[in-house]
mmCIF file of C-alpha atoms in Angstrom:
data_model
loop_
_atom_site.group_PDB
_atom_site.id
_atom_site.type_symbol
_atom_site.label_atom_id
_atom_site.label_comp_id
_atom_site.label_asym_id
_atom_site.label_seq_id
_atom_site.Cartn_x
_atom_site.Cartn_y
_atom_site.Cartn_z
ATOM 1 C CA MET B 6 12.265 2.644 16.715
ATOM 2 C CA GLU B 7 12.682 6.537 17.900
ATOM 3 C CA LEU B 8 13.570 7.413 14.748
ATOM 4 C CA TRP B 9 11.284 7.852 12.727
ATOM 5 C CA PRO B 10 9.000 9.439 14.498
ATOM 6 C CA CYS B 11 12.060 12.275 14.829
ATOM 7 C CA VAL B 12 12.020 12.169 10.691
ATOM 8 C CA ALA B 13 7.964 12.882 10.806
ATOM 9 C CA ALA B 14 8.531 15.933 12.495
ATOM 10 C CA ALA B 15 11.719 17.192 11.060
ATOM 11 C CA LEU B 16 9.330 17.229 7.097
ATOM 12 C CA LEU B 17 6.652 18.036 8.327
ATOM 13 C CA GLY B 18 8.577 21.303 9.966
ATOM 14 C CA LEU B 19 9.667 21.053 5.972
ATOM 15 C CA LEU B 20 6.115 20.925 5.188
ATOM 16 C CA LEU B 21 4.955 23.839 7.213
ATOM 17 C CA LEU B 22 8.323 26.486 6.911
ATOM 18 C CA VAL B 23 9.892 26.825 3.751
ATOM 19 C CA PRO B 24 8.066 27.379 0.627
ATOM 20 C CA LEU B 25 9.010 24.121 -1.606
ATOM 21 C CA SER B 26 8.504 24.011 -5.425
ATOM 22 C CA ARG B 27 5.578 21.594 -6.433
ATOM 23 C CA ALA B 28 7.996 18.991 -6.972
ATOM 24 C CA ALA B 29 10.169 19.163 -3.739
ATOM 25 C CA GLU B 30 6.619 19.334 -2.030
ATOM 26 C CA PHE B 31 5.314 15.772 -4.159
ATOM 27 C CA TYR B 32 8.873 14.308 -2.763
ATOM 28 C CA ALA B 33 8.348 16.346 0.788
ATOM 29 C CA LYS B 34 5.220 14.506 1.363
ATOM 30 C CA VAL B 35 5.591 11.464 0.262
ATOM 31 C CA ALA B 36 8.001 11.152 1.933
ATOM 32 C CA LEU B 37 5.878 12.055 5.505
ATOM 33 C CA TYR B 38 3.457 10.038 4.190
ATOM 34 C CA CYS B 39 6.362 7.011 3.807
ATOM 35 C CA ALA B 40 8.254 7.899 6.974
ATOM 36 C CA LEU B 41 4.478 8.289 8.879
ATOM 37 C CA CYS B 42 3.147 5.266 7.854
ATOM 38 C CA PHE B 43 6.979 3.536 9.175
ATOM 39 C CA ALA B 44 6.790 5.258 12.657
ATOM 40 C CA VAL B 45 2.576 4.237 13.035
ATOM 41 C CA SER B 46 2.963 0.635 11.966
ATOM 42 C CA ALA B 47 5.462 0.950 14.959
ATOM 43 C CA VAL B 48 3.533 2.170 17.854
ATOM 44 C CA ALA B 49 0.273 0.192 16.408
ATOM 45 C CA ALA B 50 2.338 -3.147 16.645
ATOM 46 C CA LEU B 51 3.053 -2.511 19.855
ATOM 47 C CA VAL B 52 -0.566 -1.679 21.097
ATOM 48 C CA CYS B 53 -1.937 -5.105 19.135
ATOM 49 C CA LEU B 54 0.366 -6.715 20.774
ATOM 50 C CA LEU B 55 -0.225 -6.038 24.440
ATOM 51 C CA ARG B 56 -4.395 -5.537 23.773
ATOM 52 C CA HIS B 57 -4.270 -8.893 21.381
ATOM 53 C CA GLY B 58 -1.179 -10.148 22.125
ATOM 54 C CA GLY B 59 -0.686 -12.084 18.748
ATOM 55 C CA ARG B 60 -1.903 -12.512 14.562
ATOM 56 C CA THR B 61 -5.458 -11.270 15.103
ATOM 57 C CA VAL B 62 -8.184 -9.640 12.309
ATOM 58 C CA GLU B 63 -9.256 -7.764 15.554
ATOM 59 C CA ASN B 64 -6.125 -5.806 15.041
ATOM 60 C CA MET B 65 -7.347 -4.456 12.177
ATOM 61 C CA SER B 66 -9.486 -1.602 14.437
ATOM 62 C CA ILE B 67 -6.314 -0.481 15.644
ATOM 63 C CA ILE B 68 -4.421 -0.523 11.939
ATOM 64 C CA SER B 69 -7.664 0.954 10.988
ATOM 65 C CA TRP B 70 -7.785 4.174 13.637
ATOM 66 C CA PHE B 71 -4.050 5.542 13.524
ATOM 67 C CA VAL B 72 -4.265 5.218 9.442
ATOM 68 C CA ARG B 73 -7.824 7.245 9.582
ATOM 69 C CA SER B 74 -5.793 10.906 11.339
ATOM 70 C CA PHE B 75 -3.537 10.783 8.222
ATOM 71 C CA LYS B 76 -6.108 12.409 6.484
ATOM 72 C CA TYR B 77 -6.559 15.368 8.299
ATOM 73 C CA LEU B 78 -1.994 16.227 8.076
ATOM 74 C CA TYR B 79 -2.719 15.920 4.039
ATOM 75 C CA GLY B 80 -6.453 17.346 3.666
ATOM 76 C CA LEU B 81 -8.124 15.080 2.592
ATOM 77 C CA ARG B 82 -11.900 13.617 2.743
ATOM 78 C CA PHE B 83 -13.843 10.486 1.770
ATOM 79 C CA GLU B 84 -17.573 10.783 0.801
ATOM 80 C CA VAL B 85 -18.521 7.462 1.434
ATOM 81 C CA ARG B 86 -22.295 6.355 -0.608
ATOM 82 C CA GLU B 87 -24.410 2.995 0.702
ATOM 83 C CA GLN B 88 -21.124 2.245 3.096
ATOM 84 C CA HIS B 89 -23.889 -0.088 4.784
ATOM 85 C CA ARG B 90 -23.404 -3.115 2.035
ATOM 86 C CA LEU B 91 -20.082 -3.673 3.366
ATOM 87 C CA ARG B 92 -20.910 -4.601 7.158
ATOM 88 C CA GLU B 93 -23.587 -6.821 6.634
ATOM 89 C CA ALA B 94 -22.482 -10.043 8.405
ATOM 90 C CA ARG B 95 -21.255 -12.343 6.271
ATOM 91 C CA PRO B 96 -17.971 -13.466 4.570
ATOM 92 C CA CYS B 97 -17.470 -11.510 0.955
ATOM 93 C CA VAL B 98 -15.118 -11.184 -0.871
ATOM 94 C CA ILE B 99 -13.798 -7.599 -1.670
ATOM 95 C CA VAL B 100 -13.610 -6.046 -5.037
ATOM 96 C CA SER B 101 -11.752 -2.281 -5.429
ATOM 97 C CA ASN B 102 -9.385 -0.569 -7.510
ATOM 98 C CA HIS B 103 -6.172 0.382 -7.003
ATOM 99 C CA GLN B 104 -4.236 3.390 -7.990
ATOM 100 C CA SER B 105 -1.244 4.973 -5.288
ATOM 101 C CA ILE B 106 0.147 4.511 -2.030
ATOM 102 C CA LEU B 107 -2.787 6.901 -0.938
ATOM 103 C CA ASP B 108 -5.162 3.651 -1.638
ATOM 104 C CA MET B 109 -4.152 2.711 2.049
ATOM 105 C CA MET B 110 -5.637 5.868 3.125
ATOM 106 C CA GLY B 111 -9.456 4.786 1.485
ATOM 107 C CA LEU B 112 -8.867 1.189 2.348
ATOM 108 C CA MET B 113 -8.728 2.283 6.554
ATOM 109 C CA GLU B 114 -11.760 4.629 5.607
ATOM 110 C CA VAL B 115 -14.390 1.706 4.823
ATOM 111 C CA LEU B 116 -12.760 -1.122 6.267
ATOM 112 C CA PRO B 117 -15.969 -3.135 7.740
ATOM 113 C CA GLU B 118 -15.423 -5.279 10.458
ATOM 114 C CA ARG B 119 -13.403 -9.199 10.228
ATOM 115 C CA CYS B 120 -11.409 -8.409 6.971
ATOM 116 C CA VAL B 121 -8.565 -9.354 6.210
ATOM 117 C CA GLN B 122 -6.245 -8.547 2.861
ATOM 118 C CA ILE B 123 -4.421 -10.078 -0.184
ATOM 119 C CA ALA B 124 -0.487 -8.974 -0.330
ATOM 120 C CA LYS B 125 2.161 -9.904 -2.305
ATOM 121 C CA ARG B 126 4.818 -11.424 -0.076
ATOM 122 C CA GLU B 127 7.781 -8.982 -0.051
ATOM 123 C CA LEU B 128 5.460 -6.724 2.056
ATOM 124 C CA LEU B 129 5.797 -9.176 4.977
ATOM 125 C CA PHE B 130 9.620 -7.885 5.159
ATOM 126 C CA LEU B 131 8.904 -3.787 5.370
ATOM 127 C CA GLY B 132 9.624 -3.936 9.043
ATOM 128 C CA PRO B 133 7.548 -2.368 11.433
ATOM 129 C CA VAL B 134 5.053 -2.513 8.173
ATOM 130 C CA GLY B 135 5.516 -6.199 6.683
ATOM 131 C CA LEU B 136 4.601 -6.708 11.003
ATOM 132 C CA ILE B 137 1.500 -4.770 11.274
ATOM 133 C CA MET B 138 -0.138 -6.557 8.951
ATOM 134 C CA TYR B 139 1.243 -9.736 9.671
ATOM 135 C CA LEU B 140 -0.422 -9.256 12.787
ATOM 136 C CA GLY B 141 -3.533 -7.761 11.813
ATOM 137 C CA GLY B 142 -3.956 -11.476 9.554
ATOM 138 C CA VAL B 143 -2.805 -10.099 6.644
ATOM 139 C CA PHE B 144 -2.144 -13.641 4.091
ATOM 140 C CA PHE B 145 0.538 -13.019 1.688
ATOM 141 C CA ILE B 146 1.179 -14.242 -1.069
ATOM 142 C CA ASN B 147 4.017 -15.663 -3.042
ATOM 143 C CA ARG B 148 3.229 -14.398 -6.909
ATOM 144 C CA GLN B 149 6.135 -15.952 -8.481
ATOM 145 C CA ARG B 150 4.543 -18.865 -6.981
ATOM 146 C CA SER B 151 1.671 -19.934 -8.385
ATOM 147 C CA SER B 152 0.637 -22.884 -6.563
ATOM 148 C CA THR B 153 1.826 -21.433 -3.510
ATOM 149 C CA ALA B 154 -0.780 -19.239 -4.379
ATOM 150 C CA ARG B 155 -3.166 -21.451 -5.493
ATOM 151 C CA THR B 156 -2.538 -23.594 -2.014
ATOM 152 C CA VAL B 157 -3.240 -20.120 -0.432
ATOM 153 C CA MET B 158 -6.262 -18.937 -1.492
ATOM 154 C CA ALA B 159 -7.630 -22.021 -0.439
ATOM 155 C CA ASP B 160 -7.178 -22.079 2.983
ATOM 156 C CA LEU B 161 -8.494 -18.611 2.815
ATOM 157 C CA GLY B 162 -11.451 -19.779 0.912
ATOM 158 C CA GLU B 163 -11.790 -22.177 4.102
ATOM 159 C CA ARG B 164 -11.656 -20.159 6.596
ATOM 160 C CA MET B 165 -13.412 -17.193 5.096
ATOM 161 C CA VAL B 166 -16.338 -19.124 5.392
ATOM 162 C CA ARG B 167 -15.258 -21.121 9.165
ATOM 163 C CA GLU B 168 -14.275 -17.281 11.028
ATOM 164 C CA ASN B 169 -17.072 -15.437 9.060
ATOM 165 C CA LEU B 170 -14.703 -13.106 7.506
ATOM 166 C CA LYS B 171 -14.283 -10.987 4.471
ATOM 167 C CA VAL B 172 -11.363 -11.023 2.434
ATOM 168 C CA TRP B 173 -10.206 -7.635 0.401
ATOM 169 C CA ILE B 174 -8.262 -7.883 -2.588
ATOM 170 C CA TYR B 175 -7.510 -5.417 -5.711
ATOM 171 C CA PRO B 176 -7.758 -7.205 -8.944
ATOM 172 C CA GLU B 177 -6.393 -5.559 -11.198
ATOM 173 C CA GLY B 178 -2.837 -6.573 -9.472
ATOM 174 C CA THR B 179 -1.038 -3.344 -9.563
ATOM 175 C CA ARG B 180 -1.556 -0.005 -8.509
ATOM 176 C CA ASN B 181 -2.816 1.925 -11.951
ATOM 177 C CA ASP B 182 -3.525 5.728 -12.616
ATOM 178 C CA ASN B 183 -3.830 5.631 -16.011
ATOM 179 C CA GLY B 184 -7.587 7.155 -15.467
ATOM 180 C CA ASP B 185 -9.103 3.771 -15.902
ATOM 181 C CA LEU B 186 -8.897 0.151 -14.687
ATOM 182 C CA LEU B 187 -6.752 -1.862 -15.721
ATOM 183 C CA PRO B 188 -8.704 -5.580 -16.446
ATOM 184 C CA PHE B 189 -9.370 -8.077 -13.519
ATOM 185 C CA LYS B 190 -7.041 -10.859 -12.961
ATOM 186 C CA LYS B 191 -9.461 -13.935 -11.819
ATOM 187 C CA GLY B 192 -8.197 -15.021 -8.425
ATOM 188 C CA ALA B 193 -10.529 -12.843 -5.977
ATOM 189 C CA PHE B 194 -13.366 -14.323 -8.247
ATOM 190 C CA TYR B 195 -12.250 -18.122 -8.329
ATOM 191 C CA LEU B 196 -11.950 -17.321 -4.049
ATOM 192 C CA ALA B 197 -15.908 -15.733 -4.444
ATOM 193 C CA VAL B 198 -17.129 -19.171 -6.552
ATOM 194 C CA GLN B 199 -15.157 -21.292 -4.065
ATOM 195 C CA ALA B 200 -16.936 -20.357 -1.669
ATOM 196 C CA GLN B 201 -19.987 -20.125 -2.747
ATOM 197 C CA VAL B 202 -19.827 -15.860 -0.630
ATOM 198 C CA PRO B 203 -20.949 -12.912 -3.036
ATOM 199 C CA ILE B 204 -18.201 -10.326 -4.279
ATOM 200 C CA VAL B 205 -18.624 -6.852 -3.174
ATOM 201 C CA PRO B 206 -17.731 -4.102 -5.754
ATOM 202 C CA VAL B 207 -15.526 -0.792 -4.018
ATOM 203 C CA VAL B 208 -15.014 1.922 -6.142
ATOM 204 C CA TYR B 209 -13.235 5.821 -4.999
ATOM 205 C CA SER B 210 -12.930 8.036 -7.928
ATOM 206 C CA SER B 211 -9.988 9.492 -9.496
ATOM 207 C CA PHE B 212 -7.023 11.031 -7.456
ATOM 208 C CA SER B 213 -5.163 12.299 -10.145
ATOM 209 C CA SER B 214 -6.824 15.991 -9.484
ATOM 210 C CA PHE B 215 -4.676 15.534 -6.119
ATOM 211 C CA TYR B 216 -1.791 13.432 -6.093
ATOM 212 C CA ASP B 217 -0.675 13.084 -9.418
ATOM 213 C CA THR B 218 2.839 11.609 -9.931
ATOM 214 C CA LYS B 219 4.222 12.876 -13.700
ATOM 215 C CA LYS B 220 2.565 16.033 -12.865
ATOM 216 C CA LYS B 221 4.603 15.592 -9.196
ATOM 217 C CA LEU B 222 1.027 16.705 -7.935
ATOM 218 C CA PHE B 223 -0.013 15.859 -3.765
ATOM 219 C CA THR B 224 -2.163 18.768 -2.376
ATOM 220 C CA SER B 225 -5.550 18.040 -0.428
ATOM 221 C CA GLY B 226 -9.157 17.062 -2.003
ATOM 222 C CA THR B 227 -12.100 14.697 -1.798
ATOM 223 C CA VAL B 228 -12.910 10.536 -2.411
ATOM 224 C CA THR B 229 -15.855 9.878 -3.315
ATOM 225 C CA VAL B 230 -16.336 6.234 -2.019
ATOM 226 C CA GLN B 231 -19.193 4.036 -4.295
ATOM 227 C CA VAL B 232 -20.209 1.489 -2.890
ATOM 228 C CA LEU B 233 -22.474 -1.207 -5.186
ATOM 229 C CA GLU B 234 -24.436 -4.151 -5.773
ATOM 230 C CA ALA B 235 -23.269 -8.160 -4.411
ATOM 231 C CA ILE B 236 -23.030 -9.771 -6.876
ATOM 232 C CA PRO B 237 -24.568 -13.299 -5.195
ATOM 233 C CA THR B 238 -22.386 -16.061 -6.216
ATOM 234 C CA LEU B 239 -24.285 -18.703 -5.311
ATOM 235 C CA GLY B 240 -25.004 -21.751 -7.607
ATOM 236 C CA LEU B 241 -21.603 -20.577 -10.040
ATOM 237 C CA THR B 242 -19.259 -23.111 -10.908
ATOM 238 C CA GLU B 243 -15.769 -21.943 -11.843
ATOM 239 C CA ALA B 244 -17.095 -21.748 -15.922
ATOM 240 C CA ASP B 245 -19.473 -19.470 -14.284
ATOM 241 C CA VAL B 246 -15.259 -17.689 -13.381
ATOM 242 C CA PRO B 247 -14.995 -15.067 -16.880
ATOM 243 C CA ALA B 248 -18.271 -13.412 -16.377
ATOM 244 C CA LEU B 249 -18.548 -12.402 -14.015
ATOM 245 C CA VAL B 250 -15.629 -11.464 -14.262
ATOM 246 C CA ASP B 251 -17.175 -9.401 -17.049
ATOM 247 C CA THR B 252 -19.682 -8.198 -14.635
ATOM 248 C CA CYS B 253 -18.143 -6.800 -12.590
ATOM 249 C CA HIS B 254 -15.235 -5.162 -14.255
ATOM 250 C CA ARG B 255 -17.957 -2.974 -16.733
ATOM 251 C CA ALA B 256 -20.014 -2.040 -13.583
ATOM 252 C CA MET B 257 -17.254 -0.754 -11.407
ATOM 253 C CA ARG B 258 -15.780 0.988 -14.921
ATOM 254 C CA THR B 259 -18.404 2.802 -15.350
ATOM 255 C CA THR B 260 -18.939 3.829 -11.868
ATOM 256 C CA PHE B 261 -15.531 4.995 -11.779
ATOM 257 C CA LEU B 262 -15.976 6.919 -15.178
ATOM 258 C CA HIS B 263 -18.780 8.266 -13.123
ATOM 259 C CA ILE B 264 -18.197 10.183 -9.989
ATOM 260 C CA SER B 265 -14.556 10.664 -11.154
ATOM 261 C CA LYS B 266 -16.545 13.200 -13.254
ATOM 262 C CA ASN B 267 -16.007 16.813 -12.116
ATOM 263 C CA PRO B 268 -19.423 18.677 -12.435
ATOM 264 C CA GLN B 269 -18.132 20.741 -15.295
ATOM 265 C CA GLU B 270 -17.202 17.674 -17.095
ATOM 266 C CA LYS B 271 -21.478 16.613 -16.074
ATOM 267 C CA ARG B 272 -22.915 19.149 -17.391
ATOM 268 C CA ALA B 273 -21.161 19.442 -20.804
ATOM 269 C CA THR B 274 -21.304 14.970 -21.809
ATOM 270 C CA GLU B 275 -24.936 15.315 -19.864
ATOM 271 C CA GLY B 276 -26.016 18.608 -21.368
ATOM 272 C CA PRO B 277 -28.449 20.849 -19.908
ATOM 273 C CA SER B 278 -31.594 18.715 -20.389
ATOM 274 C CA VAL B 279 -30.186 15.559 -17.973
ATOM 275 C CA GLN B 280 -30.251 14.965 -14.577
ATOM 276 C CA PRO B 281 -27.526 13.796 -13.068
ATOM 277 C CA ALA B 282 -28.459 9.907 -12.132
ATOM 278 C CA GLN B 283 -28.887 8.992 -8.995
#
């Protein structure tokens, strides 16, 4: 366990002392990020065990505190809009776009109380990272076995109402950095309809100005986070899910394209007489 802090310190020293090419700097920063994830997970797991004794959603506040510190090392800033929509004391399904390995920082920046995530089962076996996810109450799904995944989702639908949980899901199903949103998978929406709880969309602006795997770019930057109005599901049935998916996707895509534009692009597309959207 003591190896990871040493690796992180060595990589940080390399970044500070040695002038690197863009590609070398990119890989060094990614390696540092991964080392930090492992090291912090090990420390946070110990704190969670000492504080709460095992697996509970209450551990997410501890995990969030540790991960939020990463942004200072990487020079990232998050501008969060309408965050109060996440803080309402009610169960809901939160859906957001999924861009890169840095999404964890964005997630922890706005994570509300009593919120758990759904993750692929393979992450459970990722050493201390899997352990801290387990202790934080993350629900793991075997995507290769749809019957098992449906059972987990059905159980989660009952628990989120009974235990007043919020559930965070990435409906695109995989990381996507193509400058747009992928089509949404329907699992999150079936869950919301089954539990008759609202859907709260959260949109992160594009990371491409400071993090781009193709260009090997990894610098400091600012991420805009927009929390949209909740979409009610009360009275809806499974037959309404396709329309619900379409409504949510259109709202999130429109917001993503808007908040991802820089001021110069906005002026070019809106023209001089058009005021910025409120």
